Amino acid sequence: MPDFRSVFRSRLLALAVLLVPPALQAQEEVPFVTSPDNVTLEMLRVAGVGPADHVIDLGSGDGRIVILAAKRFGATGLGVEIVPELVQRSLENARNAGVADRVTFKVQDLFETDLSKATVVTMYLLPEVNLKLRPALLALTPGTRVVSHDWDMADWKPDQTTVVAVPDKKVGLEKSSKVHLWTVPAKVEGRWCGAGLLRGTSLALTQRHQEFEGTLVRGDRTRNVDGRIEGTTLRTSAASSGRAGELVLQVQGDRLRIVAAGGPLALAQGMSFVRANGSGC
Ligand SMILES: C[S@@+](CC[C@H](N)C(=O)[O-])C[C@H]1O[C@@H](n2cnc3c(N)ncnc32)[C@H](O)[C@@H]1O
C-alpha cells in the first residue's frame, strides 16, 4: 500500500515541476499548487469571514484566498509568500480585482510572520508544516479561526471538517478536498474560585486543546464536568450536563462567568469564578 502522504508529496512535486516555471521553483518544501475556487470559497465560508476580519494566508501563492476574502466578504488581508514572482502576481491580481487597498502581500517566510493581527489564518501547506506552526497558532487570541486545506494538526482535532468535490484534482488520490476549521481555545486549565455568592465553590480544570474536564466542588458535593471550549466559551458535554443541565461559562480576563446554567446552578447565572492565586481557593 503506498503511503498517502508520500504519494501526495511526490505528485505535488511532480506537478509543481511540470507547471511552475523554473524561477518559481525556489521553495520545494511546499510547492505552489492553488486551492480550487470552490475550496477557497469553502475555506472562507466555514471561517465565517466578514468585513471585521483580517485574514492571513500562510504561503499565499497567487493571492487568491486573501483576494477573495476582500472581494466577496469585505475583509482585509495579508498574504505571505516565499517566492517573489508569486507576490508580484498577487499584487497584480489584487489590483485587477479592485481590492489593492484592502490586501497586502509580502515576500516573507511564513514561520517568521507576525500572526497577532489575524482573526482568520488560512493554510494550504503540508502536515509537518502545519504541526510546526501549531504552537504559534494555539498562542493566538482565543476565538481566532484557523482553516487548513486538506491537512490537519494531529491531536488538535478540527472543530469541523467539510469535504468539497474537486473532480479534476491533480494531487493526492481523492477527487475531493477537505477543509478543516479550528477555533483557538482560551487557556482555562487550573483552579478557579467562586466569587461573591459563589464563594465556597471551586472549579478545577484540565485542558487538552479545545477539550476540558474537571470537577466543580461545593462543600461535600462534587460534580464532574467535561466539554468543549469554543474560543472563550466553555460548554459542558451532553453527558456531563446530564440532569443538572448544560453549563456555559465565558472567559472574561481572569474571570470565568456563568452565562447559562440549569438545575441547582440556575441561580448562579451571571456569577463568576476567579483564577486561584495559589493551589487552593
Ligand atoms: C500549496 S501552495 C498554496 C497557495 C495558496 N495558499 C492557495 O491555497 O492557493 C503553498 C505555497 O506556500 C509557499 N511557501 C512554501 N514555503 C513557504 C515559506 N516557508 N514561507 C512562505 N511561503 C511558503 C509556496 O511557494 C506556495 O506558493
PDB file of C-alpha atoms and ligand atoms in Angstrom:
ATOM      1  CA  MET A   1       0.000   0.000   0.000  1.00  0.00           C
ATOM      2  CA  PRO A   2       1.634   3.313  -0.964  1.00  0.00           C
ATOM      3  CA  ASP A   3       1.765   5.842   1.836  1.00  0.00           C
ATOM      4  CA  PHE A   4      -0.813   8.551   1.076  1.00  0.00           C
ATOM      5  CA  ARG A   5       1.394  11.421   2.213  1.00  0.00           C
ATOM      6  CA  SER A   6       4.360  10.348   0.107  1.00  0.00           C
ATOM      7  CA  VAL A   7       2.078   9.837  -2.889  1.00  0.00           C
ATOM      8  CA  PHE A   8       0.608  13.300  -2.293  1.00  0.00           C
ATOM      9  CA  ARG A   9       4.033  14.867  -1.877  1.00  0.00           C
ATOM     10  CA  SER A  10       5.595  13.214  -4.937  1.00  0.00           C
ATOM     11  CA  ARG A  11       2.589  14.086  -7.113  1.00  0.00           C
ATOM     12  CA  LEU A  12       2.574  17.643  -5.757  1.00  0.00           C
ATOM     13  CA  LEU A  13       6.275  17.990  -6.523  1.00  0.00           C
ATOM     14  CA  ALA A  14       5.914  16.418  -9.957  1.00  0.00           C
ATOM     15  CA  LEU A  15       3.039  18.755 -10.710  1.00  0.00           C
ATOM     16  CA  ALA A  16       4.988  21.756  -9.492  1.00  0.00           C
ATOM     17  CA  VAL A  17       7.939  20.853 -11.708  1.00  0.00           C
ATOM     18  CA  LEU A  18       5.619  20.488 -14.690  1.00  0.00           C
ATOM     19  CA  LEU A  19       3.509  23.572 -14.141  1.00  0.00           C
ATOM     20  CA  VAL A  20       5.749  26.120 -12.470  1.00  0.00           C
ATOM     21  CA  PRO A  21       8.460  27.982 -14.397  1.00  0.00           C
ATOM     22  CA  PRO A  22      11.992  27.366 -13.032  1.00  0.00           C
ATOM     23  CA  ALA A  23      12.130  30.833 -11.454  1.00  0.00           C
ATOM     24  CA  LEU A  24       9.209  29.876  -9.219  1.00  0.00           C
ATOM     25  CA  GLN A  25      10.681  26.602  -8.010  1.00  0.00           C
ATOM     26  CA  ALA A  26      12.791  28.139  -5.255  1.00  0.00           C
ATOM     27  CA  GLN A  27      10.746  26.575  -2.462  1.00  0.00           C
ATOM     28  CA  GLU A  28      10.403  22.826  -2.694  1.00  0.00           C
ATOM     29  CA  GLU A  29       9.175  22.074   0.799  1.00  0.00           C
ATOM     30  CA  VAL A  30       5.630  23.208  -0.008  1.00  0.00           C
ATOM     31  CA  PRO A  31       5.240  23.634  -3.761  1.00  0.00           C
ATOM     32  CA  PHE A  32       2.888  26.103  -5.395  1.00  0.00           C
ATOM     33  CA  VAL A  33      -0.443  24.402  -6.034  1.00  0.00           C
ATOM     34  CA  THR A  34      -3.563  26.538  -5.969  1.00  0.00           C
ATOM     35  CA  SER A  35      -6.686  25.861  -3.941  1.00  0.00           C
ATOM     36  CA  PRO A  36      -9.532  25.475  -6.475  1.00  0.00           C
ATOM     37  CA  ASP A  37     -12.135  28.281  -6.390  1.00  0.00           C
ATOM     38  CA  ASN A  38     -14.811  26.165  -4.686  1.00  0.00           C
ATOM     39  CA  VAL A  39     -12.335  25.104  -1.967  1.00  0.00           C
ATOM     40  CA  THR A  40     -11.164  28.698  -1.448  1.00  0.00           C
ATOM     41  CA  LEU A  41     -14.783  29.790  -1.049  1.00  0.00           C
ATOM     42  CA  GLU A  42     -15.487  26.968   1.405  1.00  0.00           C
ATOM     43  CA  MET A  43     -12.410  27.896   3.489  1.00  0.00           C
ATOM     44  CA  LEU A  44     -13.712  31.438   3.898  1.00  0.00           C
ATOM     45  CA  ARG A  45     -17.313  30.309   4.394  1.00  0.00           C
ATOM     46  CA  VAL A  46     -16.545  27.850   7.233  1.00  0.00           C
ATOM     47  CA  ALA A  47     -14.487  30.535   8.977  1.00  0.00           C
ATOM     48  CA  GLY A  48     -17.456  32.908   8.720  1.00  0.00           C
ATOM     49  CA  VAL A  49     -15.227  35.626   7.224  1.00  0.00           C
ATOM     50  CA  GLY A  50     -16.783  39.089   7.204  1.00  0.00           C
ATOM     51  CA  PRO A  51     -15.866  42.787   6.962  1.00  0.00           C
ATOM     52  CA  ALA A  52     -14.434  42.841  10.504  1.00  0.00           C
ATOM     53  CA  ASP A  53     -11.897  40.117   9.722  1.00  0.00           C
ATOM     54  CA  HIS A  54      -8.218  40.243   8.909  1.00  0.00           C
ATOM     55  CA  VAL A  55      -7.244  37.115   7.010  1.00  0.00           C
ATOM     56  CA  ILE A  56      -3.617  35.970   6.843  1.00  0.00           C
ATOM     57  CA  ASP A  57      -2.808  33.286   4.275  1.00  0.00           C
ATOM     58  CA  LEU A  58       0.462  31.487   5.029  1.00  0.00           C
ATOM     59  CA  GLY A  59       2.098  30.581   1.721  1.00  0.00           C
ATOM     60  CA  SER A  60      -0.287  32.708  -0.318  1.00  0.00           C
ATOM     61  CA  GLY A  61       0.667  31.550  -3.830  1.00  0.00           C
ATOM     62  CA  ASP A  62      -1.097  33.767  -6.378  1.00  0.00           C
ATOM     63  CA  GLY A  63      -3.056  35.542  -3.601  1.00  0.00           C
ATOM     64  CA  ARG A  64      -6.444  34.007  -4.350  1.00  0.00           C
ATOM     65  CA  ILE A  65      -7.574  33.337  -0.755  1.00  0.00           C
ATOM     66  CA  VAL A  66      -6.847  36.819   0.556  1.00  0.00           C
ATOM     67  CA  ILE A  67      -8.204  38.464  -2.608  1.00  0.00           C
ATOM     68  CA  LEU A  68     -11.498  36.541  -2.403  1.00  0.00           C
ATOM     69  CA  ALA A  69     -11.758  37.340   1.338  1.00  0.00           C
ATOM     70  CA  ALA A  70     -11.601  41.049   0.454  1.00  0.00           C
ATOM     71  CA  LYS A  71     -13.684  40.993  -2.724  1.00  0.00           C
ATOM     72  CA  ARG A  72     -16.504  38.694  -1.642  1.00  0.00           C
ATOM     73  CA  PHE A  73     -16.560  39.145   2.142  1.00  0.00           C
ATOM     74  CA  GLY A  74     -15.172  42.676   2.658  1.00  0.00           C
ATOM     75  CA  ALA A  75     -12.272  41.531   4.861  1.00  0.00           C
ATOM     76  CA  THR A  76      -8.742  42.919   4.917  1.00  0.00           C
ATOM     77  CA  GLY A  77      -5.870  40.541   4.406  1.00  0.00           C
ATOM     78  CA  LEU A  78      -2.205  39.715   4.237  1.00  0.00           C
ATOM     79  CA  GLY A  79      -0.585  37.022   2.137  1.00  0.00           C
ATOM     80  CA  VAL A  80       2.968  35.912   2.893  1.00  0.00           C
ATOM     81  CA  GLU A  81       4.818  34.006   0.232  1.00  0.00           C
ATOM     82  CA  ILE A  82       8.443  32.934  -0.164  1.00  0.00           C
ATOM     83  CA  VAL A  83       8.526  33.203  -3.977  1.00  0.00           C
ATOM     84  CA  PRO A  84       8.886  36.871  -5.070  1.00  0.00           C
ATOM     85  CA  GLU A  85       7.314  36.296  -8.510  1.00  0.00           C
ATOM     86  CA  LEU A  86       4.160  34.958  -6.862  1.00  0.00           C
ATOM     87  CA  VAL A  87       3.969  38.053  -4.666  1.00  0.00           C
ATOM     88  CA  GLN A  88       4.234  40.247  -7.789  1.00  0.00           C
ATOM     89  CA  ARG A  89       1.467  38.193  -9.401  1.00  0.00           C
ATOM     90  CA  SER A  90      -0.688  38.520  -6.261  1.00  0.00           C
ATOM     91  CA  LEU A  91      -0.295  42.311  -6.200  1.00  0.00           C
ATOM     92  CA  GLU A  92      -1.350  42.455  -9.840  1.00  0.00           C
ATOM     93  CA  ASN A  93      -4.297  40.107  -9.193  1.00  0.00           C
ATOM     94  CA  ALA A  94      -5.370  42.300  -6.254  1.00  0.00           C
ATOM     95  CA  ARG A  95      -5.280  45.423  -8.471  1.00  0.00           C
ATOM     96  CA  ASN A  96      -7.306  43.654 -11.163  1.00  0.00           C
ATOM     97  CA  ALA A  97      -9.847  42.543  -8.544  1.00  0.00           C
ATOM     98  CA  GLY A  98     -10.152  46.114  -7.229  1.00  0.00           C
ATOM     99  CA  VAL A  99      -9.064  45.221  -3.676  1.00  0.00           C
ATOM    100  CA  ALA A 100      -5.480  46.529  -3.667  1.00  0.00           C
ATOM    101  CA  ASP A 101      -6.412  48.991  -0.896  1.00  0.00           C
ATOM    102  CA  ARG A 102      -7.515  46.201   1.473  1.00  0.00           C
ATOM    103  CA  VAL A 103      -4.893  43.495   0.954  1.00  0.00           C
ATOM    104  CA  THR A 104      -1.117  43.299   1.269  1.00  0.00           C
ATOM    105  CA  PHE A 105       1.320  40.700   0.008  1.00  0.00           C
ATOM    106  CA  LYS A 106       4.839  40.264   1.323  1.00  0.00           C
ATOM    107  CA  VAL A 107       7.822  38.175   0.347  1.00  0.00           C
ATOM    108  CA  GLN A 108       8.285  36.550   3.727  1.00  0.00           C
ATOM    109  CA  ASP A 109       8.913  33.207   5.389  1.00  0.00           C
ATOM    110  CA  LEU A 110       5.640  32.053   6.912  1.00  0.00           C
ATOM    111  CA  PHE A 111       7.488  30.921  10.051  1.00  0.00           C
ATOM    112  CA  GLU A 112       8.652  34.490  10.636  1.00  0.00           C
ATOM    113  CA  THR A 113       5.254  36.080  10.185  1.00  0.00           C
ATOM    114  CA  ASP A 114       3.611  38.067  12.976  1.00  0.00           C
ATOM    115  CA  LEU A 115       0.161  36.496  13.233  1.00  0.00           C
ATOM    116  CA  SER A 116      -1.078  38.638  16.099  1.00  0.00           C
ATOM    117  CA  LYS A 117      -3.388  40.789  13.934  1.00  0.00           C
ATOM    118  CA  ALA A 118      -5.085  37.802  12.278  1.00  0.00           C
ATOM    119  CA  THR A 119      -8.676  36.970  13.106  1.00  0.00           C
ATOM    120  CA  VAL A 120      -8.508  34.184  10.494  1.00  0.00           C
ATOM    121  CA  VAL A 121      -5.416  32.216   9.397  1.00  0.00           C
ATOM    122  CA  THR A 122      -5.616  30.113   6.236  1.00  0.00           C
ATOM    123  CA  MET A 123      -3.153  27.456   5.056  1.00  0.00           C
ATOM    124  CA  TYR A 124      -2.648  25.018   2.212  1.00  0.00           C
ATOM    125  CA  LEU A 125       0.651  23.542   3.284  1.00  0.00           C
ATOM    126  CA  LEU A 126       1.755  20.058   4.375  1.00  0.00           C
ATOM    127  CA  PRO A 127       1.067  18.099   7.582  1.00  0.00           C
ATOM    128  CA  GLU A 128       4.534  18.597   9.084  1.00  0.00           C
ATOM    129  CA  VAL A 129       4.442  22.331   8.306  1.00  0.00           C
ATOM    130  CA  ASN A 130       1.015  22.610   9.980  1.00  0.00           C
ATOM    131  CA  LEU A 131       2.428  20.821  13.024  1.00  0.00           C
ATOM    132  CA  LYS A 132       5.419  23.127  13.197  1.00  0.00           C
ATOM    133  CA  LEU A 133       3.041  26.104  13.102  1.00  0.00           C
ATOM    134  CA  ARG A 134       0.708  24.641  15.720  1.00  0.00           C
ATOM    135  CA  PRO A 135       2.276  26.207  18.861  1.00  0.00           C
ATOM    136  CA  ALA A 136       2.131  29.675  17.271  1.00  0.00           C
ATOM    137  CA  LEU A 137      -1.489  29.108  16.206  1.00  0.00           C
ATOM    138  CA  LEU A 138      -2.533  27.889  19.666  1.00  0.00           C
ATOM    139  CA  ALA A 139      -0.949  31.012  21.166  1.00  0.00           C
ATOM    140  CA  LEU A 140      -3.168  33.362  19.118  1.00  0.00           C
ATOM    141  CA  THR A 141      -6.029  35.354  20.619  1.00  0.00           C
ATOM    142  CA  PRO A 142      -8.797  32.941  21.662  1.00  0.00           C
ATOM    143  CA  GLY A 143     -11.506  32.932  19.028  1.00  0.00           C
ATOM    144  CA  THR A 144      -9.087  33.279  16.083  1.00  0.00           C
ATOM    145  CA  ARG A 145     -10.180  30.840  13.363  1.00  0.00           C
ATOM    146  CA  VAL A 146      -7.666  28.627  11.593  1.00  0.00           C
ATOM    147  CA  VAL A 147      -8.572  26.927   8.314  1.00  0.00           C
ATOM    148  CA  SER A 148      -6.480  24.336   6.531  1.00  0.00           C
ATOM    149  CA  HIS A 149      -6.988  22.870   3.082  1.00  0.00           C
ATOM    150  CA  ASP A 150      -6.574  19.070   3.251  1.00  0.00           C
ATOM    151  CA  TRP A 151      -4.137  18.717   6.181  1.00  0.00           C
ATOM    152  CA  ASP A 152      -4.993  18.582   9.863  1.00  0.00           C
ATOM    153  CA  MET A 153      -2.952  19.111  13.043  1.00  0.00           C
ATOM    154  CA  ALA A 154      -2.663  15.663  14.646  1.00  0.00           C
ATOM    155  CA  ASP A 155      -4.262  15.570  18.089  1.00  0.00           C
ATOM    156  CA  TRP A 156      -5.536  19.151  17.883  1.00  0.00           C
ATOM    157  CA  LYS A 157      -8.674  17.830  16.229  1.00  0.00           C
ATOM    158  CA  PRO A 158     -10.609  20.177  13.922  1.00  0.00           C
ATOM    159  CA  ASP A 159     -13.867  21.589  15.274  1.00  0.00           C
ATOM    160  CA  GLN A 160     -15.362  20.997  11.844  1.00  0.00           C
ATOM    161  CA  THR A 161     -14.351  19.310   8.589  1.00  0.00           C
ATOM    162  CA  THR A 162     -16.186  19.640   5.295  1.00  0.00           C
ATOM    163  CA  VAL A 163     -15.456  17.807   2.070  1.00  0.00           C
ATOM    164  CA  VAL A 164     -15.600  19.609  -1.278  1.00  0.00           C
ATOM    165  CA  ALA A 165     -15.773  17.795  -4.625  1.00  0.00           C
ATOM    166  CA  VAL A 166     -12.753  18.514  -6.844  1.00  0.00           C
ATOM    167  CA  PRO A 167     -13.307  16.248  -9.872  1.00  0.00           C
ATOM    168  CA  ASP A 168     -10.109  17.359 -11.648  1.00  0.00           C
ATOM    169  CA  LYS A 169      -7.834  17.274  -8.567  1.00  0.00           C
ATOM    170  CA  LYS A 170      -4.275  16.577  -9.678  1.00  0.00           C
ATOM    171  CA  VAL A 171      -2.686  15.827  -6.286  1.00  0.00           C
ATOM    172  CA  GLY A 172      -3.464  13.006  -3.875  1.00  0.00           C
ATOM    173  CA  LEU A 173      -5.646  10.009  -4.567  1.00  0.00           C
ATOM    174  CA  GLU A 174      -9.050  11.516  -3.906  1.00  0.00           C
ATOM    175  CA  LYS A 175     -11.148  13.717  -6.148  1.00  0.00           C
ATOM    176  CA  SER A 176     -12.147  15.901  -3.234  1.00  0.00           C
ATOM    177  CA  SER A 177     -10.582  18.322  -0.761  1.00  0.00           C
ATOM    178  CA  LYS A 178     -11.023  18.537   2.989  1.00  0.00           C
ATOM    179  CA  VAL A 179     -11.493  21.890   4.671  1.00  0.00           C
ATOM    180  CA  HIS A 180     -10.664  21.813   8.389  1.00  0.00           C
ATOM    181  CA  LEU A 181     -11.654  24.548  10.835  1.00  0.00           C
ATOM    182  CA  TRP A 182     -10.300  25.182  14.334  1.00  0.00           C
ATOM    183  CA  THR A 183     -11.127  27.995  16.736  1.00  0.00           C
ATOM    184  CA  VAL A 184      -8.225  28.891  19.028  1.00  0.00           C
ATOM    185  CA  PRO A 185      -9.350  27.967  22.545  1.00  0.00           C
ATOM    186  CA  ALA A 186      -8.836  30.128  25.633  1.00  0.00           C
ATOM    187  CA  LYS A 187      -6.444  28.720  28.220  1.00  0.00           C
ATOM    188  CA  VAL A 188      -8.534  27.650  31.175  1.00  0.00           C
ATOM    189  CA  GLU A 189      -6.500  24.921  32.849  1.00  0.00           C
ATOM    190  CA  GLY A 190      -6.086  25.391  36.601  1.00  0.00           C
ATOM    191  CA  ARG A 191      -8.164  26.133  39.666  1.00  0.00           C
ATOM    192  CA  TRP A 192     -10.923  28.719  39.725  1.00  0.00           C
ATOM    193  CA  CYS A 193     -12.554  30.025  42.912  1.00  0.00           C
ATOM    194  CA  GLY A 194     -16.172  31.129  43.228  1.00  0.00           C
ATOM    195  CA  ALA A 195     -16.564  34.866  43.877  1.00  0.00           C
ATOM    196  CA  GLY A 196     -19.410  36.729  45.628  1.00  0.00           C
ATOM    197  CA  LEU A 197     -22.354  34.407  46.271  1.00  0.00           C
ATOM    198  CA  LEU A 198     -20.342  31.572  44.694  1.00  0.00           C
ATOM    199  CA  ARG A 199     -17.704  31.813  47.454  1.00  0.00           C
ATOM    200  CA  GLY A 200     -17.015  28.317  48.740  1.00  0.00           C
ATOM    201  CA  THR A 201     -17.411  26.756  45.289  1.00  0.00           C
ATOM    202  CA  SER A 202     -14.330  25.793  43.297  1.00  0.00           C
ATOM    203  CA  LEU A 203     -13.731  24.552  39.803  1.00  0.00           C
ATOM    204  CA  ALA A 204     -10.576  22.596  38.874  1.00  0.00           C
ATOM    205  CA  LEU A 205     -10.000  22.177  35.141  1.00  0.00           C
ATOM    206  CA  THR A 206      -7.595  20.321  32.903  1.00  0.00           C
ATOM    207  CA  GLN A 207      -7.445  21.082  29.191  1.00  0.00           C
ATOM    208  CA  ARG A 208      -6.287  19.372  26.026  1.00  0.00           C
ATOM    209  CA  HIS A 209      -6.574  21.965  23.238  1.00  0.00           C
ATOM    210  CA  GLN A 210     -10.340  22.668  22.912  1.00  0.00           C
ATOM    211  CA  GLU A 211     -11.477  19.922  25.305  1.00  0.00           C
ATOM    212  CA  PHE A 212     -11.717  20.341  29.063  1.00  0.00           C
ATOM    213  CA  GLU A 213     -12.615  18.217  32.044  1.00  0.00           C
ATOM    214  CA  GLY A 214     -12.693  18.851  35.734  1.00  0.00           C
ATOM    215  CA  THR A 215     -14.649  18.978  38.951  1.00  0.00           C
ATOM    216  CA  LEU A 216     -16.955  21.514  40.475  1.00  0.00           C
ATOM    217  CA  VAL A 217     -16.892  21.292  44.263  1.00  0.00           C
ATOM    218  CA  ARG A 218     -19.181  22.942  46.801  1.00  0.00           C
ATOM    219  CA  GLY A 219     -18.980  21.651  50.370  1.00  0.00           C
ATOM    220  CA  ASP A 220     -19.318  17.883  50.203  1.00  0.00           C
ATOM    221  CA  ARG A 221     -20.929  17.952  46.737  1.00  0.00           C
ATOM    222  CA  THR A 222     -18.835  17.256  43.659  1.00  0.00           C
ATOM    223  CA  ARG A 223     -19.932  17.409  40.031  1.00  0.00           C
ATOM    224  CA  ASN A 224     -17.683  16.108  37.259  1.00  0.00           C
ATOM    225  CA  VAL A 225     -17.735  18.250  34.153  1.00  0.00           C
ATOM    226  CA  ASP A 226     -16.277  17.952  30.688  1.00  0.00           C
ATOM    227  CA  GLY A 227     -16.918  19.640  27.390  1.00  0.00           C
ATOM    228  CA  ARG A 228     -15.547  21.870  24.697  1.00  0.00           C
ATOM    229  CA  ILE A 229     -14.009  25.312  24.526  1.00  0.00           C
ATOM    230  CA  GLU A 230     -15.178  27.431  21.589  1.00  0.00           C
ATOM    231  CA  GLY A 231     -12.858  30.439  21.679  1.00  0.00           C
ATOM    232  CA  THR A 232     -13.716  31.976  25.060  1.00  0.00           C
ATOM    233  CA  THR A 233     -16.866  29.918  25.700  1.00  0.00           C
ATOM    234  CA  LEU A 234     -16.885  26.639  27.670  1.00  0.00           C
ATOM    235  CA  ARG A 235     -19.869  24.359  27.171  1.00  0.00           C
ATOM    236  CA  THR A 236     -20.412  21.137  29.095  1.00  0.00           C
ATOM    237  CA  SER A 237     -20.981  17.993  27.034  1.00  0.00           C
ATOM    238  CA  ALA A 238     -24.412  16.384  26.873  1.00  0.00           C
ATOM    239  CA  ALA A 239     -23.068  13.504  29.000  1.00  0.00           C
ATOM    240  CA  SER A 240     -21.697  15.677  31.769  1.00  0.00           C
ATOM    241  CA  SER A 241     -24.620  18.117  31.612  1.00  0.00           C
ATOM    242  CA  GLY A 242     -27.000  15.263  32.433  1.00  0.00           C
ATOM    243  CA  ARG A 243     -29.927  16.090  34.667  1.00  0.00           C
ATOM    244  CA  ALA A 244     -28.046  19.050  36.155  1.00  0.00           C
ATOM    245  CA  GLY A 245     -28.396  20.836  32.812  1.00  0.00           C
ATOM    246  CA  GLU A 246     -25.892  22.444  30.497  1.00  0.00           C
ATOM    247  CA  LEU A 247     -23.355  24.806  31.985  1.00  0.00           C
ATOM    248  CA  VAL A 248     -21.962  27.576  29.806  1.00  0.00           C
ATOM    249  CA  LEU A 249     -19.039  29.665  31.026  1.00  0.00           C
ATOM    250  CA  GLN A 250     -17.357  32.634  29.403  1.00  0.00           C
ATOM    251  CA  VAL A 251     -13.714  33.599  29.941  1.00  0.00           C
ATOM    252  CA  GLN A 252     -13.544  37.317  30.693  1.00  0.00           C
ATOM    253  CA  GLY A 253      -9.933  38.184  31.536  1.00  0.00           C
ATOM    254  CA  ASP A 254      -9.144  36.442  34.811  1.00  0.00           C
ATOM    255  CA  ARG A 255     -12.803  35.633  35.416  1.00  0.00           C
ATOM    256  CA  LEU A 256     -14.943  32.726  34.324  1.00  0.00           C
ATOM    257  CA  ARG A 257     -18.542  33.914  34.216  1.00  0.00           C
ATOM    258  CA  ILE A 258     -21.539  31.568  34.265  1.00  0.00           C
ATOM    259  CA  VAL A 259     -23.620  32.711  31.287  1.00  0.00           C
ATOM    260  CA  ALA A 260     -26.110  29.835  31.285  1.00  0.00           C
ATOM    261  CA  ALA A 261     -26.838  27.110  33.804  1.00  0.00           C
ATOM    262  CA  GLY A 262     -29.544  24.591  34.506  1.00  0.00           C
ATOM    263  CA  GLY A 263     -30.614  22.672  37.618  1.00  0.00           C
ATOM    264  CA  PRO A 264     -29.211  23.664  41.010  1.00  0.00           C
ATOM    265  CA  LEU A 265     -26.793  26.103  39.392  1.00  0.00           C
ATOM    266  CA  ALA A 266     -29.513  28.066  37.575  1.00  0.00           C
ATOM    267  CA  LEU A 267     -29.454  30.737  40.276  1.00  0.00           C
ATOM    268  CA  ALA A 268     -25.720  31.180  39.760  1.00  0.00           C
ATOM    269  CA  GLN A 269     -26.191  32.625  36.273  1.00  0.00           C
ATOM    270  CA  GLY A 270     -24.183  35.840  35.984  1.00  0.00           C
ATOM    271  CA  MET A 271     -21.859  34.879  38.848  1.00  0.00           C
ATOM    272  CA  SER A 272     -18.139  34.349  38.347  1.00  0.00           C
ATOM    273  CA  PHE A 273     -15.118  32.311  39.308  1.00  0.00           C
ATOM    274  CA  VAL A 274     -11.722  33.987  39.533  1.00  0.00           C
ATOM    275  CA  ARG A 275      -8.380  32.350  38.864  1.00  0.00           C
ATOM    276  CA  ALA A 276      -6.855  30.968  42.051  1.00  0.00           C
ATOM    277  CA  ASN A 277      -3.642  32.644  43.089  1.00  0.00           C
ATOM    278  CA  GLY A 278      -2.085  29.510  44.506  1.00  0.00           C
ATOM    279  CA  SER A 279      -3.284  25.922  44.507  1.00  0.00           C
ATOM    280  CA  GLY A 280      -6.328  26.482  46.732  1.00  0.00           C
ATOM    281  CA  CYS A 281      -9.257  28.901  46.979  1.00  0.00           C
TER     282      CYS A 281
HETATM  283  C1  LIG B   1       0.180  24.657  -1.859  1.00  0.00           C
HETATM  284  S1  LIG B   1       0.584  26.357  -2.201  1.00  0.00           S
HETATM  285  C2  LIG B   1      -0.886  27.219  -1.607  1.00  0.00           C
HETATM  286  C3  LIG B   1      -1.134  28.540  -2.280  1.00  0.00           C
HETATM  287  C4  LIG B   1      -2.388  29.266  -1.800  1.00  0.00           C
HETATM  288  N1  LIG B   1      -2.395  29.451  -0.366  1.00  0.00           N
HETATM  289  C5  LIG B   1      -3.612  28.518  -2.206  1.00  0.00           C
HETATM  290  O1  LIG B   1      -4.215  27.848  -1.334  1.00  0.00           O
HETATM  291  O2  LIG B   1      -3.975  28.582  -3.399  1.00  0.00           O
HETATM  292  C6  LIG B   1       1.788  26.675  -0.884  1.00  0.00           C
HETATM  293  C7  LIG B   1       2.530  27.978  -1.073  1.00  0.00           C
HETATM  294  O3  LIG B   1       3.385  28.169   0.053  1.00  0.00           O
HETATM  295  C8  LIG B   1       4.580  28.791  -0.385  1.00  0.00           C
HETATM  296  N2  LIG B   1       5.600  28.543   0.642  1.00  0.00           N
HETATM  297  C9  LIG B   1       6.277  27.399   0.879  1.00  0.00           C
HETATM  298  N3  LIG B   1       7.108  27.533   1.917  1.00  0.00           N
HETATM  299  C10 LIG B   1       6.958  28.804   2.369  1.00  0.00           C
HETATM  300  C11 LIG B   1       7.535  29.543   3.431  1.00  0.00           C
HETATM  301  N4  LIG B   1       8.450  28.998   4.236  1.00  0.00           N
HETATM  302  N5  LIG B   1       7.124  30.804   3.628  1.00  0.00           N
HETATM  303  C12 LIG B   1       6.200  31.389   2.812  1.00  0.00           C
HETATM  304  N6  LIG B   1       5.637  30.744   1.771  1.00  0.00           N
HETATM  305  C13 LIG B   1       5.983  29.454   1.556  1.00  0.00           C
HETATM  306  C14 LIG B   1       4.853  28.134  -1.716  1.00  0.00           C
HETATM  307  O4  LIG B   1       5.735  28.901  -2.511  1.00  0.00           O
HETATM  308  C15 LIG B   1       3.437  28.019  -2.295  1.00  0.00           C
HETATM  309  O5  LIG B   1       3.107  29.133  -3.087  1.00  0.00           O
END
